[in-house]
XYZ file of C-alpha atoms in Angstrom:
494
model
C 0.103 0.049 0.076
C 1.372 3.374 -0.926
C 2.208 6.151 1.324
C -1.212 8.359 1.287
C -1.314 11.610 3.292
C -4.602 10.660 4.859
C -3.535 7.401 6.207
C 0.001 9.442 7.459
C -2.361 11.713 9.852
C -3.839 8.826 11.519
C -1.042 5.978 11.521
C 0.557 7.258 14.618
C -2.592 6.593 16.522
C -3.521 3.069 15.072
C -1.907 -0.260 16.170
C -0.899 -1.022 12.778
C 2.277 -0.340 10.527
C 3.123 -0.679 7.009
C 5.556 -3.623 6.055
C 6.108 -4.554 2.442
C 4.020 -1.550 1.039
C 0.756 -3.480 3.375
C -0.784 -2.572 6.577
C -0.391 -5.112 8.971
C 0.162 -6.149 12.812
C 3.337 -5.455 13.985
C 3.655 -8.551 16.315
C 3.771 -12.071 15.091
C 2.651 -13.021 18.677
C -0.223 -10.769 18.839
C -1.440 -12.543 15.663
C -0.781 -15.981 17.195
C -2.980 -14.733 20.179
C -5.907 -13.547 17.850
C -5.805 -16.916 15.970
C -6.245 -18.891 19.050
C -9.060 -16.313 20.343
C -10.844 -17.119 17.183
C -10.886 -20.678 17.825
C -12.581 -20.218 21.246
C -11.565 -21.008 24.708
C -10.595 -24.578 24.018
C -7.697 -23.321 22.124
C -7.251 -19.688 23.859
C -7.633 -20.596 27.132
C -9.669 -17.462 27.674
C -12.718 -18.510 29.327
C -13.465 -15.943 32.379
C -12.586 -12.355 32.938
C -9.398 -13.007 34.515
C -7.927 -14.685 31.727
C -9.379 -12.003 29.236
C -7.578 -9.349 31.384
C -4.437 -11.443 31.408
C -4.785 -11.775 27.542
C -5.274 -7.872 27.093
C -1.947 -7.400 28.964
C -0.312 -9.931 26.628
C -1.535 -8.111 23.557
C -0.831 -4.503 24.934
C 2.804 -6.019 25.891
C 3.473 -7.311 22.478
C 2.785 -3.804 20.771
C 5.063 -2.164 23.503
C 2.104 -0.245 24.520
C 2.831 2.247 27.349
C 1.717 2.974 29.967
C 0.637 -0.581 31.513
C -3.279 -0.658 32.223
C -3.845 0.342 35.657
C -4.878 -2.368 38.518
C -8.271 -0.943 38.424
C -8.667 -1.474 34.726
C -7.599 -4.959 34.641
C -9.676 -5.794 37.795
C -12.627 -3.879 36.165
C -12.559 -6.642 33.239
C -12.235 -9.363 35.424
C -15.196 -8.160 37.645
C -17.456 -7.751 34.844
C -17.349 -10.781 33.072
C -16.705 -12.794 36.084
C -19.260 -11.606 38.504
C -21.840 -8.827 36.612
C -22.493 -11.439 33.622
C -24.822 -14.568 34.177
C -23.150 -17.709 33.342
C -24.993 -18.351 30.079
C -23.890 -14.766 28.814
C -20.336 -15.234 29.833
C -20.584 -18.690 27.803
C -21.955 -16.950 24.921
C -19.403 -14.243 25.338
C -16.303 -16.185 25.435
C -17.479 -18.975 22.838
C -19.123 -16.916 20.332
C -18.580 -13.228 20.938
C -15.278 -13.055 21.246
C -13.884 -15.085 18.547
C -15.615 -12.942 16.444
C -13.989 -10.241 17.704
C -10.814 -11.497 17.225
C -11.639 -12.644 14.070
C -12.330 -8.826 13.027
C -8.990 -7.952 14.456
C -7.160 -10.173 12.343
C -9.188 -8.619 9.108
C -8.611 -4.800 10.508
C -5.385 -4.452 8.193
C -7.431 -5.652 5.032
C -10.458 -3.779 5.948
C -8.543 -0.515 6.283
C -6.720 -1.010 3.244
C -9.880 -1.513 1.272
C -11.142 1.527 2.937
C -8.677 3.402 1.737
C -8.980 2.066 -1.900
C -12.905 2.643 -2.121
C -12.673 5.969 -0.181
C -11.268 7.583 -3.322
C -14.423 6.774 -5.754
C -17.118 7.351 -2.789
C -18.081 10.840 -3.712
C -16.415 12.594 -6.546
C -13.927 15.281 -5.705
C -14.357 14.916 -1.761
C -11.608 13.448 0.416
C -13.462 10.768 2.564
C -10.584 8.508 3.773
C -9.850 7.697 7.636
C -7.472 10.760 8.808
C -7.238 13.256 11.738
C -9.808 15.611 10.974
C -8.073 18.684 12.535
C -9.631 21.705 13.731
C -10.058 24.798 11.749
C -10.690 22.628 8.771
C -13.754 21.150 7.405
C -14.057 17.715 6.498
C -15.528 14.393 6.145
C -14.894 10.733 6.847
C -16.825 7.673 5.958
C -16.542 4.536 7.527
C -18.120 1.214 6.867
C -20.022 -0.343 10.202
C -17.721 -3.492 9.418
C -14.498 -1.338 9.818
C -15.939 0.608 12.883
C -16.786 -2.968 14.475
C -12.971 -3.604 14.015
C -11.990 -0.082 15.415
C -14.113 -0.616 18.454
C -12.721 -4.055 18.928
C -9.417 -2.375 19.117
C -10.670 -0.063 22.147
C -12.266 -2.870 24.049
C -8.931 -4.644 23.858
C -6.861 -1.282 24.540
C -4.962 -1.482 21.546
C -4.765 1.689 20.455
C -1.293 3.799 21.505
C -2.189 6.829 23.415
C 0.942 8.622 23.222
C 0.373 12.506 21.928
C -3.222 12.169 22.056
C -3.741 14.500 24.927
C -1.108 16.879 23.262
C -3.008 16.910 20.126
C -6.431 17.517 21.968
C -7.569 14.020 21.118
C -9.645 12.051 23.821
C -9.225 8.564 25.332
C -10.327 6.059 22.740
C -9.294 2.738 24.681
C -12.120 0.843 27.132
C -9.654 0.815 30.182
C -10.880 3.901 32.070
C -14.507 2.440 31.478
C -13.936 -0.915 32.679
C -11.712 0.491 35.496
C -14.770 2.787 36.727
C -16.499 -0.240 37.996
C -13.537 -0.441 40.452
C -12.687 3.301 41.458
C -16.446 4.093 41.491
C -18.502 3.370 44.742
C -22.212 3.058 43.433
C -21.558 2.059 39.870
C -24.370 0.236 38.318
C -24.863 2.857 35.840
C -21.000 2.325 34.890
C -22.217 -1.548 34.551
C -25.089 -0.705 32.530
C -22.863 1.383 30.114
C -20.559 -1.745 29.626
C -23.694 -4.064 29.301
C -24.510 -1.276 25.997
C -21.029 -1.853 24.764
C -21.307 -5.906 25.181
C -24.521 -6.068 23.668
C -23.416 -4.187 20.502
C -20.571 -6.463 20.155
C -23.157 -9.621 20.470
C -25.172 -8.028 17.605
C -22.437 -7.640 15.163
C -20.891 -10.945 16.092
C -23.925 -12.626 14.957
C -24.687 -10.314 11.872
C -22.292 -7.414 10.948
C -24.342 -4.110 9.730
C -23.593 -3.449 5.915
C -24.011 0.107 6.149
C -21.513 3.315 6.609
C -21.224 6.112 8.912
C -20.052 9.373 7.880
C -18.158 11.761 10.486
C -18.231 15.462 9.498
C -16.284 18.452 11.142
C -18.399 21.555 10.228
C -16.959 25.127 10.086
C -18.711 28.204 10.376
C -17.469 30.712 7.740
C -18.504 32.514 4.628
C -18.114 29.337 2.718
C -21.148 27.827 4.638
C -23.197 29.578 2.368
C -23.784 33.057 4.661
C -23.671 36.438 3.190
C -21.333 37.612 6.042
C -19.782 36.051 9.207
C -22.652 36.012 11.779
C -21.456 39.046 14.295
C -24.114 40.793 16.619
C -25.252 43.139 13.685
C -25.732 40.139 11.421
C -28.126 38.508 13.970
C -30.162 41.867 14.873
C -30.630 42.555 11.480
C -31.580 39.272 10.245
C -35.085 39.225 8.519
C -35.208 35.247 8.380
C -38.789 34.081 9.385
C -38.845 32.092 12.548
C -39.897 28.186 11.959
C -42.701 26.484 13.760
C -42.101 25.175 17.179
C -43.097 21.716 18.650
C -42.892 21.345 22.385
C -42.589 17.850 24.073
C -43.130 17.799 27.667
C -42.124 14.087 27.428
C -40.232 11.897 25.293
C -36.425 11.825 24.309
C -34.760 13.315 21.339
C -33.488 9.950 20.151
C -37.122 8.691 20.080
C -38.813 11.182 17.645
C -40.077 9.629 14.471
C -39.571 12.294 11.825
C -36.474 13.090 10.008
C -34.398 15.878 12.023
C -30.687 16.743 13.259
C -30.592 15.074 16.648
C -28.730 17.496 18.854
C -25.919 15.838 21.226
C -25.292 18.283 24.266
C -21.737 17.759 23.580
C -18.193 18.272 25.572
C -15.715 19.986 23.316
C -14.131 16.707 23.206
C -16.546 14.511 21.326
C -18.200 11.790 23.570
C -17.372 13.541 26.713
C -17.491 11.197 29.843
C -18.897 8.261 27.759
C -15.590 6.320 28.212
C -14.942 7.232 31.830
C -17.551 8.008 34.203
C -20.041 10.427 32.593
C -23.558 9.200 32.277
C -25.677 12.131 30.730
C -27.175 13.254 27.540
C -24.267 12.903 25.362
C -22.862 9.807 26.928
C -25.782 7.954 27.136
C -26.239 8.249 23.304
C -22.754 6.979 22.880
C -23.740 4.078 24.640
C -27.128 3.372 22.633
C -25.432 4.210 19.534
C -21.802 2.658 20.106
C -20.501 3.464 16.517
C -20.353 7.294 17.715
C -17.182 6.191 19.733
C -15.081 5.492 16.503
C -15.397 9.410 15.847
C -13.025 10.193 19.279
C -10.358 8.192 17.346
C -9.768 11.070 14.823
C -11.729 14.049 15.902
C -9.655 16.539 18.048
C -11.616 19.090 20.176
C -14.150 21.326 18.858
C -13.113 25.101 18.245
C -15.926 27.973 19.144
C -17.297 28.053 15.496
C -17.029 24.352 14.870
C -19.661 21.294 15.114
C -19.578 17.688 14.278
C -22.141 15.835 12.376
C -22.355 12.370 12.307
C -24.993 10.522 9.955
C -25.917 6.567 10.021
C -24.794 5.536 13.491
C -27.113 2.609 14.416
C -28.807 2.314 17.725
C -28.640 -1.175 19.368
C -29.879 -0.628 22.934
C -32.953 0.236 24.685
C -32.544 1.793 27.975
C -34.091 3.501 31.044
C -33.183 6.310 33.286
C -30.444 9.050 33.517
C -27.306 9.583 35.191
C -27.133 7.264 38.227
C -30.110 5.850 37.206
C -29.040 4.803 34.001
C -29.887 1.014 33.156
C -29.615 -1.305 29.936
C -33.164 -2.514 29.283
C -32.597 -4.703 26.029
C -32.361 -5.247 22.235
C -33.325 -2.175 20.029
C -33.818 -3.072 16.339
C -32.956 0.163 14.546
C -35.685 0.440 11.587
C -34.202 3.649 10.043
C -33.942 3.596 6.116
C -30.459 3.981 4.572
C -29.856 6.768 2.198
C -27.812 6.434 -1.250
C -24.672 5.950 0.680
C -25.923 3.405 2.845
C -25.994 5.299 5.984
C -28.996 5.044 8.335
C -30.849 8.392 8.275
C -30.138 9.248 11.580
C -28.399 12.740 12.010
C -26.534 13.380 15.076
C -24.962 16.918 15.701
C -22.575 17.542 18.409
C -22.320 21.346 19.538
C -20.638 22.197 22.741
C -21.807 24.941 25.125
C -20.262 27.422 27.359
C -19.540 25.586 30.787
C -20.504 27.080 34.254
C -20.982 30.433 32.412
C -22.774 32.250 35.658
C -23.627 35.601 34.709
C -21.247 36.200 31.939
C -23.550 34.054 29.609
C -25.567 37.065 29.172
C -22.766 39.021 27.926
C -23.157 40.025 24.273
C -20.220 37.672 23.061
C -21.536 34.953 25.032
C -24.975 35.241 23.316
C -23.140 35.495 20.142
C -21.044 32.615 20.905
C -24.042 30.247 21.713
C -25.890 31.424 18.567
C -22.924 30.820 16.330
C -22.315 27.477 17.709
C -25.809 26.261 17.205
C -25.769 27.625 13.716
C -22.630 26.144 12.971
C -24.463 22.640 13.715
C -27.801 23.330 12.044
C -26.427 24.752 8.992
C -25.931 22.279 6.146
C -22.797 22.973 4.599
C -21.522 19.416 3.529
C -20.792 20.325 -0.418
C -20.716 17.751 -3.349
C -23.878 15.948 -2.279
C -22.516 14.481 1.195
C -26.475 14.161 1.847
C -29.048 12.660 -0.680
C -31.578 15.549 0.721
C -31.916 17.992 3.397
C -35.541 18.915 2.405
C -37.954 18.589 5.504
C -34.912 17.838 8.052
C -35.685 19.919 10.856
C -33.921 19.863 14.182
C -34.892 17.691 17.614
C -33.219 19.424 20.400
C -33.519 20.317 24.207
C -32.098 21.718 27.259
C -28.540 22.209 25.419
C -25.994 23.717 28.154
C -28.268 23.691 30.985
C -28.520 21.143 33.637
C -24.724 20.442 34.707
C -23.295 23.273 32.444
C -25.698 25.829 34.131
C -27.199 27.499 31.198
C -30.240 29.618 31.468
C -32.837 27.335 29.585
C -35.186 30.062 28.620
C -32.422 31.973 27.077
C -30.769 28.872 25.372
C -33.965 27.802 23.961
C -34.567 30.809 21.988
C -31.248 31.068 20.913
C -31.619 27.689 19.449
C -34.778 28.821 17.931
C -33.083 31.477 16.155
C -30.618 29.259 14.902
C -32.535 26.600 13.514
C -34.489 29.273 11.825
C -31.663 31.205 10.546
C -30.221 27.714 9.046
C -33.569 27.535 7.211
C -34.425 24.300 8.953
C -38.321 23.857 8.609
C -39.120 23.135 12.332
C -37.775 22.486 15.780
C -38.907 19.996 18.121
C -38.137 20.917 21.786
C -38.057 18.166 24.327
C -38.009 20.170 27.674
C -37.216 16.857 29.930
C -39.664 18.288 32.407
C -37.609 21.542 33.218
C -39.906 23.684 35.154
C -38.306 26.967 33.790
C -39.804 25.800 30.369
C -43.483 25.378 31.388
C -44.832 27.927 29.339
C -42.359 27.686 26.361
C -45.330 27.120 24.079
C -47.156 30.340 24.977
C -43.921 32.090 24.067
C -43.072 30.761 20.963
C -47.278 31.597 20.067
C -46.706 35.087 21.092
C -43.681 35.526 19.358
C -45.174 33.975 16.064
C -48.329 36.463 17.082
C -46.587 39.487 16.892
C -44.895 38.608 13.541
C -41.399 38.734 14.687
C -38.322 37.408 12.946
C -34.984 36.267 13.906
C -33.559 39.741 14.382
C -36.360 40.857 16.508
C -35.807 37.840 19.126
C -32.008 38.662 18.855
C -32.468 42.178 19.892
C -35.088 41.059 22.712
C -32.601 38.692 23.941
C -29.930 41.088 24.008
C -32.300 43.555 26.060
C -33.126 41.185 28.610
C -29.529 40.170 28.950
C -28.300 43.620 29.309
C -31.120 43.948 32.419
C -29.965 40.438 33.896
C -26.252 41.809 33.928
C -27.425 45.378 35.220
C -29.321 43.654 38.105
C -26.032 41.575 39.045
C -23.738 44.732 39.345
C -26.580 45.885 41.582
C -26.649 42.795 43.680
C -30.244 42.571 43.021
C -32.220 39.411 42.028
C -33.925 39.491 38.471
C -37.741 40.239 38.670
C -38.502 37.622 36.216
C -36.850 35.011 33.976
C -36.786 35.780 29.858
C -40.070 34.161 29.450
C -42.113 36.106 32.246
C -40.360 39.212 30.847
C -41.561 38.658 27.121
C -44.914 37.826 28.338
C -45.516 40.912 30.455
C -43.917 43.191 28.198
C -45.320 42.206 25.086
C -48.890 40.819 26.042
C -50.881 43.898 24.873
């Protein structure tokens, strides 16, 4: 295989090498271990969590990977497969699932070579091969679901090199901290159930590998995005774009909505957030029930202020209940979403990171602008050259982005998202309130705004006016008299 620019950017982060013009595993011992695993426990002698843990250490040592896995990580693997799994589940895992994963890993070099060969002809004139999608440069990567299965198998066995990942703003990709959290966390049922989602995914693909593709796109907000000018405060205050319809849902979940829409991931700037550590809120849960999203963590560095990440085609494999510490895996989920012309499920997930713990500063003009532009970047359709077969009728499904643990004002954030969805010319916004009391009159507010004939610029100016009042109250150390919604209703009721 010839040297390629895209491969060169990612090779240092892969456990493979180029030998005699072909991708290959660098260790003959590792290949022997994997071959034994494909034949089941009678050959590999890997039939328990403890022997699996030992095998992972052996494979990593054959690749000279550093640092050594922590004691808690190794014990976490042993604990989960020896004590958290039933005997029936454990037998299936070691006799069927693990051999299938080892087979995928043996084929990993050839799968990756085939990927690069096919990437040249996927979309005319568009680079789609696996590479680091660096910040400040738009780009897209298409991966087959089979190749993603191999990549996530590498993560499971902790085979990815971690040197230089943090210095290049790439998140953790191996599963050692995920399993280690079973030991290092006190009440950890939610962590156990996160792992159950992952092991269920491997069980599914061990019996039938999905035939489709998933795309990962870094989106950059710029004039090239189709905007007349880069969106500053003047851009928003003078916008005459009509506001789109809003559907408010007081119950239900973004991922369960039935119509085609961009589904918002309330993201960390590092894609996946704490998915592979102790996190278990909106983003992390999405990464557990749609585990193919994890593959993006391999090659997508942290998002900059004017960037978003859109993933199309990630299949859902798990049902769940609860949230945070109450999160529980609740069984198999069969994804019935149609596929597009590129073989991707018509599930569009857009990751946008909000300001973290902004406090009173969230009402400053520069912070309002930052959040509006971040949302706009996520909601705009910026991929050129037919990277999506159609976008007509595709709205946005969102909720309390940047609120909750991040401390954002849900009333302000809901209207900022509304104007961003509208400015992006999306046909509707489905808003899931998740029971936030502060949003009980969101319907009343959107109806009021529509009845007034306001447009995007009008709502922006109201947001700025209200925010200035909040800043003045803060300087005088006074409590605000009303939240944004009550203020809008009281000052515009006539």
